[in-house]
Coordinates of C-alpha atoms in Angstrom, one line a residue:
X1 CA -32.8 1.8 14.7
X2 CA -30.3 3.4 16.9
X3 CA -26.7 2.8 17.9
X4 CA -23.8 4.8 19.4
X5 CA -20.2 5.0 18.3
X6 CA -17.2 7.3 18.3
X7 CA -16.7 8.4 14.7
X8 CA -13.2 7.8 13.3
X9 CA -11.4 8.0 16.7
X10 CA -9.0 10.8 17.2
X11 CA -7.4 12.5 14.2
X12 CA -3.8 13.2 14.6
X13 CA -2.8 16.8 14.0
X14 CA 0.2 17.3 11.7
X15 CA 2.7 20.1 12.0
X16 CA 6.0 20.6 10.3
X17 CA 8.7 22.9 11.6
X18 CA 11.5 23.6 9.2
X19 CA 14.6 25.7 9.7
X20 CA 15.9 26.9 6.4
X21 CA 18.7 29.4 5.9
X22 CA 20.2 29.5 2.4
X23 CA 19.3 25.9 1.7
X24 CA 17.5 23.0 3.3
X25 CA 19.4 20.4 5.3
X26 CA 17.7 17.3 4.0
X27 CA 19.5 14.9 6.3
X28 CA 17.6 16.5 9.2
X29 CA 14.2 15.5 7.8
X30 CA 13.3 12.1 9.0
X31 CA 10.3 9.8 8.6
X32 CA 8.3 8.5 11.5
X33 CA 9.2 5.2 13.1
X34 CA 6.1 3.7 11.7
X35 CA 7.2 4.7 8.2
X36 CA 10.8 3.4 8.5
X37 CA 9.6 0.1 9.8
X38 CA 7.8 -0.5 6.5
X39 CA 8.8 -3.9 5.0
X40 CA 12.2 -4.1 3.5
X41 CA 11.3 -6.1 0.4
X42 CA 14.8 -6.8 -0.6
X43 CA 15.3 -8.5 2.8
X44 CA 12.0 -10.4 2.7
X45 CA 12.0 -11.4 -1.0
X46 CA 13.5 -14.8 -1.7
X47 CA 16.9 -14.4 -3.2
X48 CA 17.5 -15.1 -6.9
X49 CA 19.2 -18.4 -6.2
X50 CA 17.0 -19.5 -3.3
X51 CA 13.3 -19.8 -3.1
X52 CA 13.4 -20.7 0.5
X53 CA 12.6 -18.3 3.3
X54 CA 15.7 -16.3 3.9
X55 CA 15.3 -16.1 7.7
X56 CA 16.9 -18.7 9.9
X57 CA 13.7 -20.6 10.5
X58 CA 13.9 -23.5 12.9
X59 CA 12.3 -26.9 12.5
X60 CA 8.9 -25.5 13.6
X61 CA 8.8 -23.7 10.2
X62 CA 9.8 -26.8 8.3
X63 CA 7.1 -28.7 10.0
X64 CA 4.6 -26.2 8.9
X65 CA 5.6 -26.3 5.2
X66 CA 8.1 -29.0 4.5
X67 CA 7.8 -30.4 1.0
X68 CA 4.2 -31.5 1.2
X69 CA 1.8 -30.5 -1.6
X70 CA -1.3 -31.3 0.4
X71 CA -1.5 -28.0 2.3
X72 CA -2.7 -26.2 -0.8
X73 CA -5.5 -28.8 -1.3
X74 CA -7.0 -28.3 2.1
X75 CA -10.5 -26.9 1.9
X76 CA -11.2 -23.6 3.5
X77 CA -14.3 -21.7 4.3
X78 CA -14.8 -18.1 3.0
X79 CA -17.9 -16.6 4.5
X80 CA -19.7 -13.8 2.8
X81 CA -18.9 -10.4 4.2
X82 CA -21.5 -8.2 5.8
X83 CA -21.5 -5.4 3.3
X84 CA -22.3 -5.4 -0.4
X85 CA -19.6 -5.8 -3.1
X86 CA -20.6 -4.6 -6.5
X87 CA -19.2 -6.0 -9.7
X88 CA -16.7 -3.2 -9.9
X89 CA -15.0 -3.9 -6.6
X90 CA -11.3 -4.4 -7.3
X91 CA -10.1 -7.8 -6.3
X92 CA -6.4 -7.3 -7.0
X93 CA -3.1 -9.3 -7.0
X94 CA 0.4 -8.0 -7.4
X95 CA 2.1 -10.5 -9.8
X96 CA 5.3 -8.7 -10.5
X97 CA 7.6 -11.7 -9.8
X98 CA 5.9 -14.2 -12.1
X99 CA 8.0 -13.8 -15.2
X100 CA 11.2 -13.9 -13.2
X101 CA 10.3 -17.2 -11.6
X102 CA 9.3 -18.7 -14.9
X103 CA 12.3 -17.6 -16.9
X104 CA 15.0 -17.8 -14.2
X105 CA 13.7 -20.7 -12.1
X106 CA 11.7 -22.7 -14.7
X107 CA 8.6 -22.7 -12.5
X108 CA 5.3 -24.1 -13.7
X109 CA 2.3 -23.0 -11.8
X110 CA -0.5 -25.2 -10.7
X111 CA -4.0 -24.5 -9.5
X112 CA -5.4 -25.9 -6.3
X113 CA -6.6 -29.0 -8.1
X114 CA -3.0 -29.7 -9.3
X115 CA -3.6 -28.8 -12.9
X116 CA -0.9 -26.8 -14.6
X117 CA -2.2 -23.5 -15.9
X118 CA -1.1 -20.0 -16.9
X119 CA -0.5 -18.0 -13.7
X120 CA -3.0 -15.3 -14.7
X121 CA -5.7 -17.9 -15.6
X122 CA -5.3 -19.3 -12.0
X123 CA -5.8 -15.8 -10.6
X124 CA -9.0 -15.3 -12.7
X125 CA -10.3 -18.7 -11.6
X126 CA -10.1 -17.5 -8.0
X127 CA -12.0 -14.3 -8.5
X128 CA -9.2 -11.8 -9.1
X129 CA -10.1 -9.2 -11.7
X130 CA -7.0 -6.8 -11.6
X131 CA -3.3 -7.4 -11.7
X132 CA -0.7 -5.0 -10.4
X133 CA 2.8 -4.9 -12.0
X134 CA 5.6 -2.7 -10.8
X135 CA 8.2 -1.2 -13.0
X136 CA 11.7 -0.1 -12.2
X137 CA 13.7 2.2 -14.6
X138 CA 16.9 0.1 -14.8
X139 CA 17.2 -2.7 -12.3
X140 CA 20.5 -3.8 -13.6
X141 CA 22.0 -0.9 -11.7
X142 CA 21.3 -2.9 -8.5
X143 CA 22.2 -6.3 -9.7
X144 CA 24.2 -7.0 -6.5
X145 CA 21.3 -6.4 -4.2
X146 CA 18.2 -7.4 -6.2
X147 CA 17.3 -10.0 -8.8
X148 CA 18.5 -8.4 -12.0
X149 CA 15.7 -7.6 -14.4
X150 CA 12.9 -7.4 -11.8
X151 CA 11.1 -5.5 -13.0
X152 CA 12.2 -3.8 -16.2
X153 CA 10.1 -2.8 -19.2
X154 CA 10.5 -6.0 -21.1
X155 CA 9.3 -8.2 -18.2
X156 CA 6.4 -5.8 -17.6
X157 CA 5.3 -6.0 -21.3
X158 CA 5.6 -9.8 -21.3
X159 CA 3.3 -10.1 -18.3
X160 CA 1.0 -7.3 -19.5
X161 CA 0.3 -9.3 -22.6
X162 CA -0.8 -12.3 -20.5
X163 CA -2.9 -10.1 -18.2
X164 CA -4.8 -9.0 -21.3
X165 CA -5.2 -12.6 -22.6
X166 CA -6.6 -13.6 -19.3
X167 CA -9.2 -10.8 -19.5
X168 CA -8.0 -9.0 -16.4
X169 CA -7.5 -5.3 -15.8
X170 CA -4.0 -3.9 -15.3
X171 CA -2.5 -1.5 -12.7
X172 CA 1.0 -0.3 -13.5
X173 CA 3.1 0.7 -10.5
X174 CA 5.9 3.2 -11.3
X175 CA 8.6 3.2 -8.6
X176 CA 10.7 5.9 -10.4
X177 CA 13.8 4.1 -9.2
X178 CA 16.1 1.3 -10.3
X179 CA 15.1 -0.7 -7.2
X180 CA 12.5 -0.9 -4.4
X181 CA 10.9 2.4 -3.4
X182 CA 9.2 2.7 0.0
X183 CA 9.0 5.2 2.9
X184 CA 12.6 4.5 3.9
X185 CA 14.1 4.3 0.4
X186 CA 13.4 6.5 -2.7
X187 CA 16.6 6.3 -4.8
X188 CA 17.0 8.5 -7.9
X189 CA 17.4 6.4 -11.1
X190 CA 21.0 6.3 -12.3
X191 CA 20.0 7.9 -15.6
X192 CA 18.6 11.0 -13.7
X193 CA 21.3 11.6 -11.2
X194 CA 23.1 14.2 -13.2
X195 CA 20.1 16.3 -13.9
X196 CA 20.6 19.8 -12.6
X197 CA 17.2 21.2 -11.9
X198 CA 13.7 20.2 -10.6
X199 CA 12.2 21.1 -14.0
X200 CA 14.7 18.7 -15.7
X201 CA 13.7 15.9 -13.3
X202 CA 10.0 16.6 -13.9
X203 CA 10.6 16.6 -17.7
X204 CA 12.5 13.3 -17.5
X205 CA 9.8 11.7 -15.3
X206 CA 7.1 12.8 -17.7
X207 CA 8.8 11.6 -20.8
X208 CA 9.7 8.2 -19.1
X209 CA 6.1 7.7 -18.0
X210 CA 4.7 8.4 -21.5
X211 CA 7.2 6.1 -23.2
X212 CA 6.4 3.2 -20.9
X213 CA 2.7 3.6 -21.4
X214 CA 3.2 3.8 -25.1
X215 CA 5.3 0.7 -25.1
X216 CA 2.8 -1.3 -23.0
X217 CA -0.1 -0.3 -25.1
X218 CA 1.6 -0.9 -28.5
X219 CA 3.5 -4.1 -27.6
X220 CA 1.2 -5.7 -25.0
X221 CA -2.0 -4.4 -26.5
X222 CA -3.4 -3.3 -23.2
X223 CA -4.0 0.1 -21.6
X224 CA -3.6 0.1 -17.9
X225 CA -6.8 0.9 -16.0
X226 CA -4.8 2.3 -13.1
X227 CA -1.4 3.9 -12.9
X228 CA 0.5 4.5 -9.6
X229 CA 2.7 7.6 -9.8
X230 CA 5.3 6.6 -7.2
X231 CA 5.3 3.8 -4.6
X232 CA 4.8 4.4 -0.8
X233 CA 5.9 8.0 -1.0
X234 CA 5.2 8.9 2.6
X235 CA 8.7 10.4 2.8
X236 CA 8.7 11.8 -0.7
X237 CA 10.2 10.6 -3.9
X238 CA 13.5 10.8 -5.7
X239 CA 15.4 11.5 -2.5
X240 CA 18.8 9.9 -2.6
X241 CA 21.4 10.0 -5.4
X242 CA 23.6 7.1 -4.1
X243 CA 23.8 4.2 -1.8
X244 CA 20.8 2.1 -0.8
X245 CA 18.9 4.4 1.5
X246 CA 17.8 8.0 2.0
X247 CA 20.4 8.3 4.7
X248 CA 23.0 8.4 2.0
X249 CA 21.6 11.5 0.6
X250 CA 23.8 13.9 -1.5
X251 CA 20.8 15.5 -3.2
X252 CA 20.1 19.2 -3.3
X253 CA 16.7 20.9 -3.5
X254 CA 16.1 19.2 -6.8
X255 CA 14.7 16.3 -4.9
X256 CA 11.5 16.1 -3.0
X257 CA 10.7 15.4 0.6
X258 CA 7.0 15.2 1.6
X259 CA 7.7 17.0 4.9
X260 CA 10.1 19.7 5.8
X261 CA 11.0 22.7 3.7
X262 CA 8.7 24.4 1.2
X263 CA 11.1 24.0 -1.7
X264 CA 11.3 20.1 -1.7
X265 CA 7.5 20.0 -1.0
X266 CA 7.1 22.1 -4.1
X267 CA 9.3 19.8 -6.1
X268 CA 7.3 16.8 -4.9
X269 CA 4.1 18.4 -6.3
X270 CA 6.0 19.1 -9.5
X271 CA 7.1 15.5 -9.9
X272 CA 3.7 14.0 -9.0
X273 CA 2.0 16.5 -11.4
X274 CA 4.4 15.6 -14.2
X275 CA 3.6 11.9 -13.8
X276 CA -0.1 12.3 -13.4
X277 CA -0.4 14.7 -16.3
X278 CA 1.6 12.4 -18.5
X279 CA -0.8 9.6 -17.7
X280 CA -3.9 11.7 -18.3
X281 CA -2.5 13.1 -21.5
X282 CA -1.8 9.6 -22.8
X283 CA -5.3 8.4 -22.0
X284 CA -7.7 10.5 -19.9
X285 CA -9.6 7.3 -18.8
X286 CA -6.7 6.0 -16.8
X287 CA -7.1 6.5 -13.1
X288 CA -4.0 7.9 -11.4
X289 CA -3.2 6.5 -7.9
X290 CA -1.1 8.2 -5.2
X291 CA 0.2 5.5 -2.9
X292 CA 1.2 5.8 0.8
X293 CA 2.0 3.1 3.4
X294 CA -0.3 3.0 6.3
X295 CA 1.0 4.6 9.5
X296 CA -1.9 3.8 11.8
X297 CA -2.8 7.5 11.9
X298 CA -4.6 10.0 9.7
X299 CA -2.8 10.5 6.3
X300 CA -4.7 13.6 5.4
X301 CA -1.6 15.8 6.1
X302 CA 0.1 14.4 3.0
X303 CA -2.8 14.9 0.6
X304 CA -3.3 18.4 1.8
X305 CA 0.3 19.2 0.7
X306 CA -0.4 17.8 -2.9
X307 CA -3.9 19.3 -3.4
X308 CA -2.9 20.8 -6.8
X309 CA -2.0 17.4 -8.2
X310 CA -4.6 16.0 -10.6
X311 CA -4.9 12.4 -9.3
X312 CA -8.0 10.2 -9.0
X313 CA -7.4 7.5 -6.3
X314 CA -5.6 7.3 -2.9
X315 CA -3.8 4.0 -2.4
X316 CA -2.8 2.6 0.9
X317 CA -0.5 -0.4 1.9
X318 CA -1.8 -2.2 5.0
X319 CA 0.2 -5.1 6.5
X320 CA -1.4 -6.1 9.9
X321 CA 1.9 -7.8 10.8
X322 CA 3.8 -4.5 10.5
X323 CA 4.2 -2.8 13.9
X324 CA 3.5 0.7 12.6
X325 CA 0.5 0.0 10.3
X326 CA -2.1 0.2 13.1
X327 CA -5.3 -1.7 13.7
X328 CA -7.9 -2.6 11.1
X329 CA -10.1 0.1 12.6
X330 CA -7.3 2.6 11.9
X331 CA -7.3 1.5 8.3
X332 CA -11.1 1.8 8.1
X333 CA -11.0 5.2 9.7
X334 CA -8.3 6.4 7.3
X335 CA -10.2 5.2 4.2
X336 CA -13.4 6.9 5.4
X337 CA -11.6 10.2 6.4
X338 CA -9.6 10.4 3.1
X339 CA -12.7 9.6 1.0
X340 CA -14.8 12.2 2.8
X341 CA -12.1 14.9 3.0
X342 CA -10.7 14.8 -0.5
X343 CA -13.7 13.3 -2.5
X344 CA -11.3 10.6 -3.9
X345 CA -11.8 6.9 -4.2
X346 CA -9.5 4.9 -1.8
X347 CA -8.2 1.4 -2.2
X348 CA -5.8 -0.9 -0.4
X349 CA -3.0 -1.5 -3.0
X350 CA -0.9 -3.9 -0.8
X351 CA -1.8 -6.4 2.0
X352 CA -0.8 -9.8 3.0
X353 CA -1.0 -12.3 5.8
X354 CA 0.9 -15.4 7.1
X355 CA 0.1 -18.9 5.9
X356 CA 2.9 -20.4 7.9
X357 CA 4.5 -19.7 11.3
X358 CA 7.7 -17.9 11.8
X359 CA 10.4 -18.8 14.3
X360 CA 9.9 -15.5 16.0
X361 CA 6.2 -14.8 16.5
X362 CA 6.7 -11.0 16.6
X363 CA 5.0 -10.2 13.3
X364 CA 2.2 -12.6 14.0
X365 CA 1.8 -10.9 17.4
X366 CA 1.3 -7.6 15.6
X367 CA -1.4 -9.2 13.6
X368 CA -2.9 -10.4 16.8
X369 CA -2.8 -6.8 18.1
X370 CA -4.1 -5.2 14.9
X371 CA -6.9 -7.6 13.8
X372 CA -9.4 -6.4 16.3
X373 CA -13.1 -6.7 15.4
X374 CA -14.5 -3.1 15.6
X375 CA -17.8 -4.4 16.7
X376 CA -16.5 -6.5 19.7
X377 CA -13.1 -4.8 20.5
X378 CA -11.5 -8.2 20.6
X379 CA -9.6 -10.4 18.1
X380 CA -11.9 -11.6 15.2
X381 CA -13.5 -14.9 16.4
X382 CA -12.7 -16.7 13.2
X383 CA -8.9 -16.3 13.6
X384 CA -7.1 -19.2 15.2
X385 CA -4.7 -17.9 17.9
X386 CA -1.9 -19.4 20.0
X387 CA 0.5 -18.4 22.7
X388 CA 4.3 -18.8 22.6
X389 CA 5.6 -18.1 26.1
X390 CA 3.8 -14.9 27.0
X391 CA 3.3 -13.8 23.3
X392 CA -0.2 -14.3 21.8
X393 CA -0.2 -14.5 18.0
X394 CA -2.3 -15.4 15.0
X395 CA -1.4 -18.8 13.8
X396 CA 0.1 -19.2 10.4
X397 CA -2.4 -21.3 8.3
X398 CA -4.1 -21.2 4.9
X399 CA -7.5 -20.6 6.6
X400 CA -6.1 -17.8 8.7
X401 CA -4.5 -16.2 5.7
X402 CA -7.8 -16.2 3.9
X403 CA -9.7 -14.9 7.0
X404 CA -7.3 -11.9 7.5
X405 CA -7.5 -10.8 3.9
X406 CA -11.3 -11.3 4.0
X407 CA -11.5 -8.9 7.0
X408 CA -9.4 -6.4 5.1
X409 CA -11.7 -6.6 2.2
X410 CA -14.8 -6.3 4.4
X411 CA -13.6 -3.3 6.4
X412 CA -12.3 -1.6 3.2
X413 CA -15.7 -2.0 1.5
X414 CA -17.5 -1.0 4.7
X415 CA -15.6 2.3 4.8
X416 CA -16.3 3.1 1.2
X417 CA -13.1 1.7 -0.3
X418 CA -13.1 0.4 -3.9
X419 CA -10.7 -2.5 -3.8
X420 CA -8.0 -4.6 -2.2
X421 CA -4.7 -6.0 -3.7
X422 CA -2.7 -8.8 -2.2
X423 CA 1.1 -8.3 -2.3
X424 CA 3.7 -11.1 -2.3
X425 CA 1.2 -13.8 -3.2
X426 CA 3.4 -14.7 -6.2
X427 CA 6.5 -15.4 -4.0
X428 CA 6.0 -19.1 -3.9
X429 CA 7.7 -21.7 -1.7
X430 CA 8.3 -21.2 2.0
X431 CA 7.7 -17.5 1.7
X432 CA 5.5 -16.9 4.7
X433 CA 3.1 -14.4 3.0
X434 CA 3.0 -16.1 -0.4
X435 CA -0.1 -17.8 -1.8
X436 CA 1.6 -20.7 -3.6
X437 CA 3.3 -23.6 -1.8
X438 CA 6.8 -25.0 -2.2
X439 CA 5.7 -26.9 -5.4
X440 CA 4.2 -23.7 -6.9
X441 CA 0.7 -25.0 -6.3
X442 CA -1.9 -22.4 -5.4
X443 CA -3.0 -22.2 -1.8
X444 CA -6.8 -22.5 -1.2
X445 CA -6.6 -19.1 0.4
X446 CA -6.7 -17.6 -3.0
X447 CA -10.4 -18.3 -2.9
X448 CA -10.8 -15.3 -0.6
X449 CA -11.0 -13.2 -3.8
X450 CA -14.2 -15.1 -4.6
X451 CA -15.8 -13.7 -1.4
X452 CA -19.3 -12.5 -1.8
X453 CA -21.0 -9.6 -0.1
X454 CA -24.4 -9.2 1.3
X455 CA -26.9 -9.2 -1.5
X456 CA -28.6 -6.0 -2.6
X457 CA -31.9 -7.5 -1.5
X458 CA -30.5 -7.5 2.1
X459 CA -29.0 -4.0 2.0
X460 CA -31.0 -1.9 -0.4
X461 CA -33.5 -0.7 2.2
X462 CA -32.4 1.3 5.2
X463 CA -35.0 1.3 7.9
X464 CA -36.3 4.8 8.1
X465 CA -36.0 6.7 10.3
X466 CA -32.4 5.7 11.0
X467 CA -30.9 7.1 14.1
X468 CA -27.3 7.1 15.5
X469 CA -25.3 9.0 18.1
X470 CA -22.1 10.2 16.6
X471 CA -19.1 11.9 18.3
X472 CA -17.2 14.0 15.8
X473 CA -13.4 14.5 15.3
X474 CA -13.4 17.6 13.1
X475 CA -12.9 15.5 9.9
X476 CA -15.2 14.4 7.1
X477 CA -16.3 10.8 7.5
X478 CA -18.5 8.3 5.7
X479 CA -21.6 7.6 7.9
X480 CA -23.8 5.5 5.6
X481 CA -22.7 3.7 2.4
X482 CA -24.4 4.3 -0.9
X483 CA -26.2 1.0 -0.8
X484 CA -28.1 2.2 2.2
X485 CA -30.1 4.4 -0.2
X486 CA -30.3 2.1 -3.2
X487 CA -34.0 1.4 -2.9
X488 CA -34.9 5.1 -2.9
X489 CA -36.3 6.5 -6.2
X490 CA -37.1 10.2 -6.1
X491 CA -38.4 12.0 -3.0
X492 CA -36.3 13.6 -0.3
X493 CA -33.9 12.4 2.3
X494 CA -33.7 14.6 5.4
X495 CA -30.7 14.5 7.8
X496 CA -31.2 16.1 11.2
X497 CA -28.6 16.8 13.9
X498 CA -29.7 17.2 17.5
X499 CA -26.9 18.2 19.9
X500 CA -26.4 15.9 22.8
X501 CA -23.1 16.8 24.5
X502 CA -19.9 18.6 24.0
X503 CA -16.8 19.5 25.9
X504 CA -16.7 22.8 24.2
X505 CA -20.4 23.8 24.2
X506 CA -23.4 23.1 21.9
X507 CA -22.8 23.2 18.2
X508 CA -19.3 24.4 18.4
X509 CA -18.4 25.0 14.7
X510 CA -21.7 23.5 13.5
X511 CA -22.3 20.2 11.8
X512 CA -22.6 19.6 8.0
X513 CA -23.2 16.7 5.7
X514 CA -23.1 15.8 2.1
X515 CA -22.5 13.3 -0.7
X516 CA -19.3 13.3 -2.6
X517 CA -18.9 16.9 -3.9
X518 CA -22.4 17.8 -3.1
X519 CA -22.4 19.6 0.3
X520 CA -25.7 21.4 1.1
X521 CA -25.7 24.0 3.8
X522 CA -27.1 22.8 7.1
X523 CA -29.4 25.3 8.7
X524 CA -28.4 24.8 12.3
X525 CA -29.1 26.6 15.5
X526 CA -27.0 26.0 18.6
X527 CA -28.4 22.5 19.1
X528 CA -30.4 21.5 16.0
X529 CA -29.8 21.4 12.3
X530 CA -31.1 19.8 9.2
X531 CA -30.0 19.1 5.6
X532 CA -32.1 17.8 2.7
X533 CA -31.2 15.8 -0.4
X534 CA -33.4 15.7 -3.5
X535 CA -32.9 15.8 -7.2
X536 CA -29.2 16.0 -8.1
X537 CA -28.1 15.9 -4.5
X538 CA -30.1 12.8 -3.9
X539 CA -28.5 11.2 -6.9
X540 CA -25.1 12.1 -5.4
X541 CA -26.2 10.5 -2.1
X542 CA -27.2 7.3 -3.8
X543 CA -23.9 7.2 -5.6
X544 CA -21.5 8.2 -2.8
X545 CA -23.3 7.6 0.5
X546 CA -23.7 10.0 3.3
X547 CA -20.7 11.9 4.6
X548 CA -20.8 14.0 7.8
X549 CA -18.6 16.6 9.5
X550 CA -19.0 17.2 13.2
X551 CA -16.7 19.3 15.4
X552 CA -14.1 17.4 17.4
X553 CA -15.6 16.1 20.7
X554 CA -19.2 17.1 19.9
X555 CA -21.9 14.5 20.0
X556 CA -25.0 14.7 17.9
X557 CA -28.0 12.3 17.5
X558 CA -28.3 12.1 13.7
X559 CA -31.6 11.0 12.3
X560 CA -32.0 10.1 8.6
X561 CA -35.6 10.1 7.3
X562 CA -37.1 9.7 3.9
X563 CA -40.3 10.9 2.3
X564 CA -41.5 10.0 -1.2

């Protein structure tokens, strides 16, 4: 079996130039446009006194939602994806708003059949196995701009109890702020603003992390399976000491940018290490997640800067309707590259899609541009499209919402990712990315989390010899998933590289391959090389799949063969 492809596309090189004299001018360090365009959740979240969409939607939007309860009862089709999903694949849902709506708006949730149920029982009924809850230090500090109490420790504990009662796993998402944290906004909690040194900040962060974990465990009776240390920290964390954005930045070197000068980068590592170590010291079984927003390009630069941090999982936000988040192929390539380069599991910790149209179709047009089937180079055929003037867009519908998330799940799994979380699904009503209608009835699109993968009987046997032409990018990349080797028991897998073409000459740099942390040396000449897997390295291959490294612009025919 033979096919040809360009592996991972082009990897974007990252370079930082910093001009430092006696101190670093933080205001001169800026995030990329793709980062600053990340969702402003205070803008897009329904206000405390209004569950309607806060945009000035015209009658077109009202016609799509109105007050009908039937939309959520419409049947949808969720086709199986073309890769296997094992029982441990994370089917996640951010439910951080639930307690607020229940206590402040007296909302009762109903399943797709109209039956009133506990929110977390509804999630479990639709295949979700993990709930994500964010936590802010003291949200009352921002009562004028966010819904007071979302999400403090008390609310988090209240919901964590119900997560446990529903038999679901928990991810705890520390923002380390009194309000939203994202690439354009990382505001220091009020209680930490007077701290005088980076070590003081790290100590406070560590103590706070430990105290929250202790409270959740003792009062809710559940230990999180995953803990995020920071939220969308592309630009860094704990950046501003006042105002509502990093542009109002009166901080000194105590605070930590991801790019720029060495001192704030060192502080970033210090803060991340303080949080990660606090989590692991509390319970070594908890997986620490470092979370960035997708930028459409390779995120390796960030993780190279924090290589000394003891974390377990890389988390990515991916919103196809965001202009700067890139195509689904970009997401797939990022997952594969990060997994191969850093030997870390990777998951999508936030994603969403429209279930209703907007007045302006700009976000839906970005979805149209980004949801490109890698195998056909055109919009996925199961997505219903339309044209408004000269603008093509993905129509807002319950079926389309399910299909978009299904494709994100499929491409995440295909690239070796371990799970996908929906964000904003609990923002019921006319919220365009929610997964409950205006009567708090679950949309049928929730059934996407019951999606099945190709059975092991269909995928456990790779046809040997397997042959593929691969053009490298100078980065590690997952070539074959673990399930491709699931039928193998003992014996030897041999991977051979035969040089085909290169702009720089045969074998420039030499190829290599491996599984997880097991990277055998490839004995290669200018044009031919081989690597073998047996014993422990074969076990690693069966567990992690085959990862390859090929110099940028060099094409090899890779042949994978097996002998018992």
